Structures are given as C-alpha cells and as structure tokens.
mmCIF file of C-alpha atoms in Angstrom:
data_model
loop_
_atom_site.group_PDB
_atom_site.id
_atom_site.type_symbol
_atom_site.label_atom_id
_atom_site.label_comp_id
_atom_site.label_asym_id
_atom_site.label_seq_id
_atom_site.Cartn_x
_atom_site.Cartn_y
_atom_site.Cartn_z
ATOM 1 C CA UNK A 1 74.312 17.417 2.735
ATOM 2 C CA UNK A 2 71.636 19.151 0.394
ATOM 3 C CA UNK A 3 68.732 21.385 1.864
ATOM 4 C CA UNK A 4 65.940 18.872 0.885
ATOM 5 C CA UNK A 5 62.898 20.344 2.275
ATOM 6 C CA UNK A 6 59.522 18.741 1.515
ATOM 7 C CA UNK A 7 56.458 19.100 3.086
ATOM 8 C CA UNK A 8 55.716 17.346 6.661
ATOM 9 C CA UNK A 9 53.601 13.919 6.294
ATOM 10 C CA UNK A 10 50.171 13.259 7.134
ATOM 11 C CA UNK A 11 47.966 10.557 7.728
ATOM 12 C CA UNK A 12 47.999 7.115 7.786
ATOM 13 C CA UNK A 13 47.461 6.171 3.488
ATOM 14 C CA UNK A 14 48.863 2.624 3.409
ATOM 15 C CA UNK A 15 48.526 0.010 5.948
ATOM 16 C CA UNK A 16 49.895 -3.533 6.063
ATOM 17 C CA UNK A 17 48.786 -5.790 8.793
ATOM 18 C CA UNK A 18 50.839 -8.971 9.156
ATOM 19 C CA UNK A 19 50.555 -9.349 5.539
ATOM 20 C CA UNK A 20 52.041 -12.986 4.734
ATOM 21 C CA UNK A 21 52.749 -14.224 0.562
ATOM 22 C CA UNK A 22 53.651 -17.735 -0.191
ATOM 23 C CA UNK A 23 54.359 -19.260 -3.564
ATOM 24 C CA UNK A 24 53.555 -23.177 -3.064
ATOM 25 C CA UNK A 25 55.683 -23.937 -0.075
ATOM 26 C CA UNK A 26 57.859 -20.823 -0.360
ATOM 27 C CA UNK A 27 56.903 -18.092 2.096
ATOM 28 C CA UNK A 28 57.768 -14.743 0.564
ATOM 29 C CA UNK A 29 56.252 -12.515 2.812
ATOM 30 C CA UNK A 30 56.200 -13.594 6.690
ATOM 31 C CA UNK A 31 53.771 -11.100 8.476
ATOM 32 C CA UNK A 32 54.650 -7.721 7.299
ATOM 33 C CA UNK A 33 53.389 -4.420 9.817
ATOM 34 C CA UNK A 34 54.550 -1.136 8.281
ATOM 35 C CA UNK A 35 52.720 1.994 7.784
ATOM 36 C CA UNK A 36 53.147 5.086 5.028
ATOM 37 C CA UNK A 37 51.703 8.632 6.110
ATOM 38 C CA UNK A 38 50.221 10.629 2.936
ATOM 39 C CA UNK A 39 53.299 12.975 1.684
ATOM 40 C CA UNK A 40 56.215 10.144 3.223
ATOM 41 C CA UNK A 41 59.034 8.503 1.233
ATOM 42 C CA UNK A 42 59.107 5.462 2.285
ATOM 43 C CA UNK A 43 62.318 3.108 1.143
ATOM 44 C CA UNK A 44 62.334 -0.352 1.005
ATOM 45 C CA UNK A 45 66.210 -1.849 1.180
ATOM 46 C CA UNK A 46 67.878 -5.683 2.026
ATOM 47 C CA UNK A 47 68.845 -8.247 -0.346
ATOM 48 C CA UNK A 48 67.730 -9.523 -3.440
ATOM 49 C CA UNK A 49 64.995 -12.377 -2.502
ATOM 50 C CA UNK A 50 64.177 -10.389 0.825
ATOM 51 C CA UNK A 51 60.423 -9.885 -0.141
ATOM 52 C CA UNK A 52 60.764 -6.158 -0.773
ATOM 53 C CA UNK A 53 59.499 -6.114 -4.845
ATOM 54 C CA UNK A 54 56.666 -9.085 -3.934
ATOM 55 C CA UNK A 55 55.482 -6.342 -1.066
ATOM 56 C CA UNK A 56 55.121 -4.068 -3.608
ATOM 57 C CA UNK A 57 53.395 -5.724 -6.232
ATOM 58 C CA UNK A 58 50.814 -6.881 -3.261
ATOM 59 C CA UNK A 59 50.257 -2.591 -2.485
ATOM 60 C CA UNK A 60 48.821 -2.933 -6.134
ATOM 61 C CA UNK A 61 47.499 -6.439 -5.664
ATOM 62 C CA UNK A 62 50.105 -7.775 -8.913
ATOM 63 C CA UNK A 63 50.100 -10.120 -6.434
ATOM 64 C CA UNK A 64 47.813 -11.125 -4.037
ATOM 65 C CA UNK A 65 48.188 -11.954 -0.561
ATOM 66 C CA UNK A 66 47.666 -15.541 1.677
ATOM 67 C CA UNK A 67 47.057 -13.739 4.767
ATOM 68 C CA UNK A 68 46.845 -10.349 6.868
ATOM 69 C CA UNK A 69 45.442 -6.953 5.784
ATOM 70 C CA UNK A 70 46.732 -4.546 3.394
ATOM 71 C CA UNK A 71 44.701 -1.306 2.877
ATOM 72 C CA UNK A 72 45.452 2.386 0.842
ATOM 73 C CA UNK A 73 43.653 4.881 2.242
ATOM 74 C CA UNK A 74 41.556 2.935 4.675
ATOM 75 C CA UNK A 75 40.148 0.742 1.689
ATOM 76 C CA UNK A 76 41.558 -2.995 1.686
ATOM 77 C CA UNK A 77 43.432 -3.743 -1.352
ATOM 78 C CA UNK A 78 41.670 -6.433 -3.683
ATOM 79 C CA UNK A 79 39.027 -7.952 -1.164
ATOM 80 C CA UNK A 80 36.126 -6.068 0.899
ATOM 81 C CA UNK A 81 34.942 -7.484 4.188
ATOM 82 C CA UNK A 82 31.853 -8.494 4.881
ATOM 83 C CA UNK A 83 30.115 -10.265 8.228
ATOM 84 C CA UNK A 84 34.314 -10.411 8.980
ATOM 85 C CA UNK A 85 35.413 -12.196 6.200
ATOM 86 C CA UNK A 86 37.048 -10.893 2.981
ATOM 87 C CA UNK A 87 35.754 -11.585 -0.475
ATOM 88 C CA UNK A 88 37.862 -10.996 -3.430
ATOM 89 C CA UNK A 89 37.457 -7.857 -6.080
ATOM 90 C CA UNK A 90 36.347 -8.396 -9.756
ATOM 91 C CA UNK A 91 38.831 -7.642 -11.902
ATOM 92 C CA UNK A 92 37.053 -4.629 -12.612
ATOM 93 C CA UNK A 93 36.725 -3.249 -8.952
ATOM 94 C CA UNK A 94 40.819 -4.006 -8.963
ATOM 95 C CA UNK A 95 41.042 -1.804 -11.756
ATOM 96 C CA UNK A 96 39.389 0.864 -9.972
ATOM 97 C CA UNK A 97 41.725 0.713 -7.179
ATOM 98 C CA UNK A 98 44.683 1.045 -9.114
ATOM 99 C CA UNK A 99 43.648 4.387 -11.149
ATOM 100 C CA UNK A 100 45.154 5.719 -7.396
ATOM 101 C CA UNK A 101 48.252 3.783 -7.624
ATOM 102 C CA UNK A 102 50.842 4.625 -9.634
ATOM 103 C CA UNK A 103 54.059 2.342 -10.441
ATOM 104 C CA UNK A 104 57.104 2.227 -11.890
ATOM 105 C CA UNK A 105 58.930 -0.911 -12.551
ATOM 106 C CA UNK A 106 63.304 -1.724 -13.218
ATOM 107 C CA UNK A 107 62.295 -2.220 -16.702
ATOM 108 C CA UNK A 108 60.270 0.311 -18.383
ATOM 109 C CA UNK A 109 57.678 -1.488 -19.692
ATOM 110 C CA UNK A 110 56.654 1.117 -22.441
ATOM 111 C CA UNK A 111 54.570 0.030 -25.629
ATOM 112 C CA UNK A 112 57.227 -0.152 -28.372
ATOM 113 C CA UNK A 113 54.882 0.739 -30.738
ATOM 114 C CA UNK A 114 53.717 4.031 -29.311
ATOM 115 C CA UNK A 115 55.489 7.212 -29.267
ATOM 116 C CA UNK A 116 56.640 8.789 -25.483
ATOM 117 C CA UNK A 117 53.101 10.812 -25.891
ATOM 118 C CA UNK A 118 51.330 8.320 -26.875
ATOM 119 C CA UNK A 119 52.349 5.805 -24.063
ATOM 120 C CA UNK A 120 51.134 8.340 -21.465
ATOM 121 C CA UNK A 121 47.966 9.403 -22.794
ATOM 122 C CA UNK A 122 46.550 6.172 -23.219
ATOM 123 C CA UNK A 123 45.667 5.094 -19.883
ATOM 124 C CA UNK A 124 43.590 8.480 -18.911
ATOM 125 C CA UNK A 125 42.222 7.960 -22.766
ATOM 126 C CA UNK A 126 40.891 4.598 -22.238
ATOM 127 C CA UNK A 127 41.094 4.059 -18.653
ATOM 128 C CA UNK A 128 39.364 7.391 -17.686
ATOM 129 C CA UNK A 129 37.701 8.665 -20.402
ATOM 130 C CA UNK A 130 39.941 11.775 -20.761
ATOM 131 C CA UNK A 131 39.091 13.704 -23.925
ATOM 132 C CA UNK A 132 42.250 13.038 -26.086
ATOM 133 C CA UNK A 133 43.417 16.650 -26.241
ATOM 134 C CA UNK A 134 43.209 17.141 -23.030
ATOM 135 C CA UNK A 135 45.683 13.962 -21.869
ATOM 136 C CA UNK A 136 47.378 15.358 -24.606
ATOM 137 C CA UNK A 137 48.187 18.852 -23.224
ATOM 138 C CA UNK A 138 48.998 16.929 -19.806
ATOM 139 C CA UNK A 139 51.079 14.865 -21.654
ATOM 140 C CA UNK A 140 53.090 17.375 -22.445
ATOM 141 C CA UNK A 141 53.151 19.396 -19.171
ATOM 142 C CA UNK A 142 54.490 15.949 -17.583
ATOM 143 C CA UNK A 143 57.472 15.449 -20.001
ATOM 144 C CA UNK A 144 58.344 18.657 -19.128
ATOM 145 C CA UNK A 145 58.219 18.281 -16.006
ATOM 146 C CA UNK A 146 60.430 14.763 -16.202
ATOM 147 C CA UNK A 147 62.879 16.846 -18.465
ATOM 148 C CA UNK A 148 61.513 15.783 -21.852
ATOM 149 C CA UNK A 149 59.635 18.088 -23.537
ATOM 150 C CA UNK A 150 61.842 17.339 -26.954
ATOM 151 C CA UNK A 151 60.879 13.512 -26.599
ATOM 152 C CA UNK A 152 56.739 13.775 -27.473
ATOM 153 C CA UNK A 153 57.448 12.185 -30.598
ATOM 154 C CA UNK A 154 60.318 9.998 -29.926
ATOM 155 C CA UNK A 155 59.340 5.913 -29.548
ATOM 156 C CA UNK A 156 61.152 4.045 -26.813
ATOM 157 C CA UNK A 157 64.112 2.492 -29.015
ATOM 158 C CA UNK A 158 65.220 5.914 -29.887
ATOM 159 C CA UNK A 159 65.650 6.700 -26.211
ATOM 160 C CA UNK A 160 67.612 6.011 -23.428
ATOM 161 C CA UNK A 161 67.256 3.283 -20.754
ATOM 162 C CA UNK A 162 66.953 6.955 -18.052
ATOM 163 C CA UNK A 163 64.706 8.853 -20.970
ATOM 164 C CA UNK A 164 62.466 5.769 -21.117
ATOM 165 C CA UNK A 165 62.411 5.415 -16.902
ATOM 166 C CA UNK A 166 61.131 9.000 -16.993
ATOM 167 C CA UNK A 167 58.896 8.703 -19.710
ATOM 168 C CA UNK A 168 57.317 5.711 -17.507
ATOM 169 C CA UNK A 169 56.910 8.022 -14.063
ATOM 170 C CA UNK A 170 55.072 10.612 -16.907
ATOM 171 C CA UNK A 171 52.657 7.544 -17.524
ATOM 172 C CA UNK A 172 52.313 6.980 -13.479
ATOM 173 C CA UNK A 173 51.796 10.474 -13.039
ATOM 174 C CA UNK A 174 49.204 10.806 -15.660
ATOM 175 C CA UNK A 175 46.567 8.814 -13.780
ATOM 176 C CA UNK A 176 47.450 11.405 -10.874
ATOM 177 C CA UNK A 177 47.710 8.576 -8.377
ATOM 178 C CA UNK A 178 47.547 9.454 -5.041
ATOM 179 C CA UNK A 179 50.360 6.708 -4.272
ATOM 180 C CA UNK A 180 53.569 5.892 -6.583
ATOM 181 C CA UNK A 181 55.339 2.760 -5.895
ATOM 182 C CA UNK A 182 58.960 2.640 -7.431
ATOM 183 C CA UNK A 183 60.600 -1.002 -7.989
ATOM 184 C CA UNK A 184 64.063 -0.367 -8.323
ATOM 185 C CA UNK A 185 63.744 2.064 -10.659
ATOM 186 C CA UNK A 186 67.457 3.175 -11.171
ATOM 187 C CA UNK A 187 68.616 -0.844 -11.417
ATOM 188 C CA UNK A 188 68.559 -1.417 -14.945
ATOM 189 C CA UNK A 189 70.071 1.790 -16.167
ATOM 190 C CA UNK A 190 73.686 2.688 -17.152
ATOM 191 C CA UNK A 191 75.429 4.472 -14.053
ATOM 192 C CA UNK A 192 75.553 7.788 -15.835
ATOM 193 C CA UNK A 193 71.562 8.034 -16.383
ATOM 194 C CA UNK A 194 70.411 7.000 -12.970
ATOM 195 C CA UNK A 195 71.447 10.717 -11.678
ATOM 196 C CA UNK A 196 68.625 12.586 -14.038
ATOM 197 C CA UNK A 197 65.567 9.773 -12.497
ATOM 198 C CA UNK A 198 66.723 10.410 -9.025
ATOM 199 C CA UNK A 199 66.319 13.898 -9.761
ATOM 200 C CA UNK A 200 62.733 13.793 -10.667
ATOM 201 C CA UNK A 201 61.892 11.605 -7.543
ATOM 202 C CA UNK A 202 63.585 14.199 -5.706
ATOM 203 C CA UNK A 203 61.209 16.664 -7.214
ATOM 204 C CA UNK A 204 58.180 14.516 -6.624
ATOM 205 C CA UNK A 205 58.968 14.045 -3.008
ATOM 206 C CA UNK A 206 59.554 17.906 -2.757
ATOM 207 C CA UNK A 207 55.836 18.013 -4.063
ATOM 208 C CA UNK A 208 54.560 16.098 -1.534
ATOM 209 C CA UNK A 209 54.200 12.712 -3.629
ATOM 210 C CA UNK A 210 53.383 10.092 -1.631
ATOM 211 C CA UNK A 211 56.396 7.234 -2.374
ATOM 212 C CA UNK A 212 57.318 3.389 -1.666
ATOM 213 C CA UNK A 213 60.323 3.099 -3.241
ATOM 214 C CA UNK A 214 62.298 -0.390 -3.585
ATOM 215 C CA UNK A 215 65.451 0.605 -3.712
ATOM 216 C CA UNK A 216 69.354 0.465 -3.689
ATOM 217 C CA UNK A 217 70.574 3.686 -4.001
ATOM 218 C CA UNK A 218 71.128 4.542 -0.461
ATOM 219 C CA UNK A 219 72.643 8.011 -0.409
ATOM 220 C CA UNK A 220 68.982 8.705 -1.776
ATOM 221 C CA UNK A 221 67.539 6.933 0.929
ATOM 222 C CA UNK A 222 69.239 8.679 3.283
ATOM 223 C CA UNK A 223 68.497 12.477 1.848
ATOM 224 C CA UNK A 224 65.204 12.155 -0.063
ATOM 225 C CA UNK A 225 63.378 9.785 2.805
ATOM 226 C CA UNK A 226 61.346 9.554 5.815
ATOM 227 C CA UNK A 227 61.750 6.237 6.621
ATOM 228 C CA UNK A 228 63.664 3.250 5.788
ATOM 229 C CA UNK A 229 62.539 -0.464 5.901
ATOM 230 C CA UNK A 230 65.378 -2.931 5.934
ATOM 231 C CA UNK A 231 63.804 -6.480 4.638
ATOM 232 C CA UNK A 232 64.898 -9.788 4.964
ATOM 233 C CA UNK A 233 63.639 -13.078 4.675
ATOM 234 C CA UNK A 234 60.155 -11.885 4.335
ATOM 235 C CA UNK A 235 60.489 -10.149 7.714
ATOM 236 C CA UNK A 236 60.559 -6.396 8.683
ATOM 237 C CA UNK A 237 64.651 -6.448 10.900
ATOM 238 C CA UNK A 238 64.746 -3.088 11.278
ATOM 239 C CA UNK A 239 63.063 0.520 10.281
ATOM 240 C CA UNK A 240 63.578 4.145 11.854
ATOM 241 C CA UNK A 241 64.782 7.344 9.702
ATOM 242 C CA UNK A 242 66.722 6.804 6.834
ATOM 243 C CA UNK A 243 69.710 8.427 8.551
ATOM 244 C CA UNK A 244 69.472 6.917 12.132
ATOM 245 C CA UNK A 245 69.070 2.776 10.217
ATOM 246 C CA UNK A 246 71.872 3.850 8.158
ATOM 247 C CA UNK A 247 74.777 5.376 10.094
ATOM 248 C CA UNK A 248 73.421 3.540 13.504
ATOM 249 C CA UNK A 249 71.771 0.145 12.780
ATOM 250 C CA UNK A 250 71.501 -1.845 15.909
ATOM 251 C CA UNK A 251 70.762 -5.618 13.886
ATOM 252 C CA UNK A 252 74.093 -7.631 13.159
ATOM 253 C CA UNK A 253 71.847 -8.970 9.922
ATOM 254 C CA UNK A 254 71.512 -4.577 8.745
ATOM 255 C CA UNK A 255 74.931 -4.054 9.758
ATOM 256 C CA UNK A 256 76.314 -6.890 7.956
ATOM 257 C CA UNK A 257 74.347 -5.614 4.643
ATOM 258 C CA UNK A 258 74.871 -2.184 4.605
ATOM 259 C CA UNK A 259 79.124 -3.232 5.054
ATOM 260 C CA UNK A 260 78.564 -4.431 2.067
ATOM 261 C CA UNK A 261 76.599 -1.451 0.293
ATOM 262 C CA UNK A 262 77.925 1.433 1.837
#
C-alpha cells in the first residue's frame, strides 16, 4: 500500500438527482442519485453497457438527459429553471458551462494536424481569448507537468497511444476546469503505457483535482479514490469507499463482477 495523501474533500460540486437517459425505447440511465464533493475522486466501475460513459457524457451535457436534475456547482447542466420548469441552453450558454469541465476520452481525440502544443493552446486561444504566448508558456508548463516537455513539437502520429492520452489531460487542464471527467482513459492503450497516465491522475488527485473517472483499473480505484460507484443496468447497486465496495461488497450482482476483475 502507497502513502497517497491528498487533500480532504469539500463541498457538494456535482449533483445528480434521479437523472434518467433513454435512447428510443432503450433506457440507459434509470434514476441516477450520486454526489461528488470539490477535491473527491470519484470512480465509476460495472460492465460494459452499465450506463457509466452515457453518465458522463450527460455531466458535460454530450448527452442530454430525459429526466431528473444534474447540476456542477449548484448550476443545472444544459437547462435553467424558470416558474419550475427547465428550459434548454443555447448552444452558446452550453459552451460556457463546459470551459469548467474538463474531459478526457479512451481515444485521444487530438487534431492530427496540430502539433502536441498546438492541440492545447487552441481552446484557451479561441475559446478564451488567451493571448497566444501566454497559452503558449502554459502549454509548456503542462507538458511538463504530464512528463512531456520534449513532445511541444511532436504531432500525434509520432507519439504514443500513453504520450497522446497525456497530451489530451494537458488540453483538459489548459481550460483549468474546475471538474475533469476521465472515460476510460487507460482502455485503449498498450499495457505497458497505461502505468505513466495513472501516474499523472495520481498527481492530479494529490493536487486536489476534482475527478469522475470511468474506469477499470481497480487497484487505482482502490488507492487513488474516495468513492466508488458500481453501475449496472442504468442503476446505482452499490457505492461506499473504494476499499470497503471492493474487498467487502455486500450485492451478489458486485460480487459476481469484481470475481471476475479482481
């Protein structure tokens, strides 16, 4: 066991209130109730089709939800309320929202055509209106911190699948969200590479980051986070400390998939 310290979590900064998703006839998400306090890492784990990468994409509103509430730091996500009904965002107004939110997806998603720099100056270039030198010189500072100070120049073919997921939390952290969501961020990559991203969630965590992460690496789970969420069929089965669902779950449905994970 390490001696992960981090610093002790806060308020309430995202709140979902029996937040339901359906695609056509298919109900995704089936009343979810969960809250993240500012400074948690929270980890999202079940099978694949459980709802836990749709929940995630609704924190965001990637997707939007049928029913329930979902707010980040006591604003609703995509609607406001008015006379007690909720009216949907412009497009704009979402955009606004998700300066605060940063994510980071199984596939990278970098511009191909951009250099590692490049791909994480341009959001506080034309999102914020950053001077450019300035999200340069932050640019910078942030592939150092993800390990990568070498890689300004380099595009994303000349990297690796674990150089490019790092270059991609330097783009999150550029915006400097106040929330990162991580989708299975170590799933795509070659065994050998997932080690060095872990390690820089580690450090954000140790910062006091604010994390959702979606995620199947459980020995992280169980060091880096504060509490664990085990999804399935669009339902919340279980959730305590990382530690206590892990080694002691008390739901036949956990302890039949974490037999199979552990």
């Amino acid at each position: 066991m390490t001696d992960f310290q981090k610093p002790a979590s806060g308020q309430v900064l995202v709140k979902a209130e029996g937040v339901r998703k359906s695609y056509g006839q298919l109900e995704v998400l089936k009343g979810i109730d969960l809250e993240v306090r500012t400074g948690e890492v929270f980890c999202l784990v079940g099978p694949s089709g459980s709802g836990k990468s749709t929940f995630l994409r609704c924190i965001n509103h990637l997707e939007k939800i049928n029913a329930g509430r979902l707010s980040v730091d006591g604003n609703l996500v995509g609607y406001r309320e008015k006379g007690g009904r909720l009216y949907e965002l412009k497009d704009s107004e979402v955009a606004l929202q998700r300066r605060d939110i940063g994510m980071v997806f199984q596939r990278f998603n970098l511009f191909p055509h951009m250099t590692a720099l490049e791909n994480i100056i341009e959001a506080p270039v034309q999102v914020k209106g950053t001077a450019r030198a300035a999200a340069k010189e932050r640019a910078r500072e942030l592939l150092a911190r993800v390990g990568l100070a070498d890689k300004a120049d380099s595009y994303p073919a000349q990297l690796s699948g674990g150089q490019q997921q790092r270059v991609a939390i330097a783009r999150a952290l550029a915006m400097e969200p106040k929330l990162m969501l991580f989708d299975e961020p170590t799933s795509a990559l070659d065994p050998e590479l997932v080690g060095d991203v872990l390690d820089v969630m580690r450090q954000l965590a140790q910062d006091g980051m604010t994390m959702i992460v979606v995620t199947h690496e459980m020995a992280f789970a169980r060091e880096v986070g504060d509490a664990l969420v085990f999804m399935d069929g669009g339902v919340v089965v279980e959730s305590g400390h990382p530690r206590d669902v892990l080694t002691n779950p008390q739901h036949d449905r956990t302890k039949a998939f974490l037999s199979r994970v552990l």
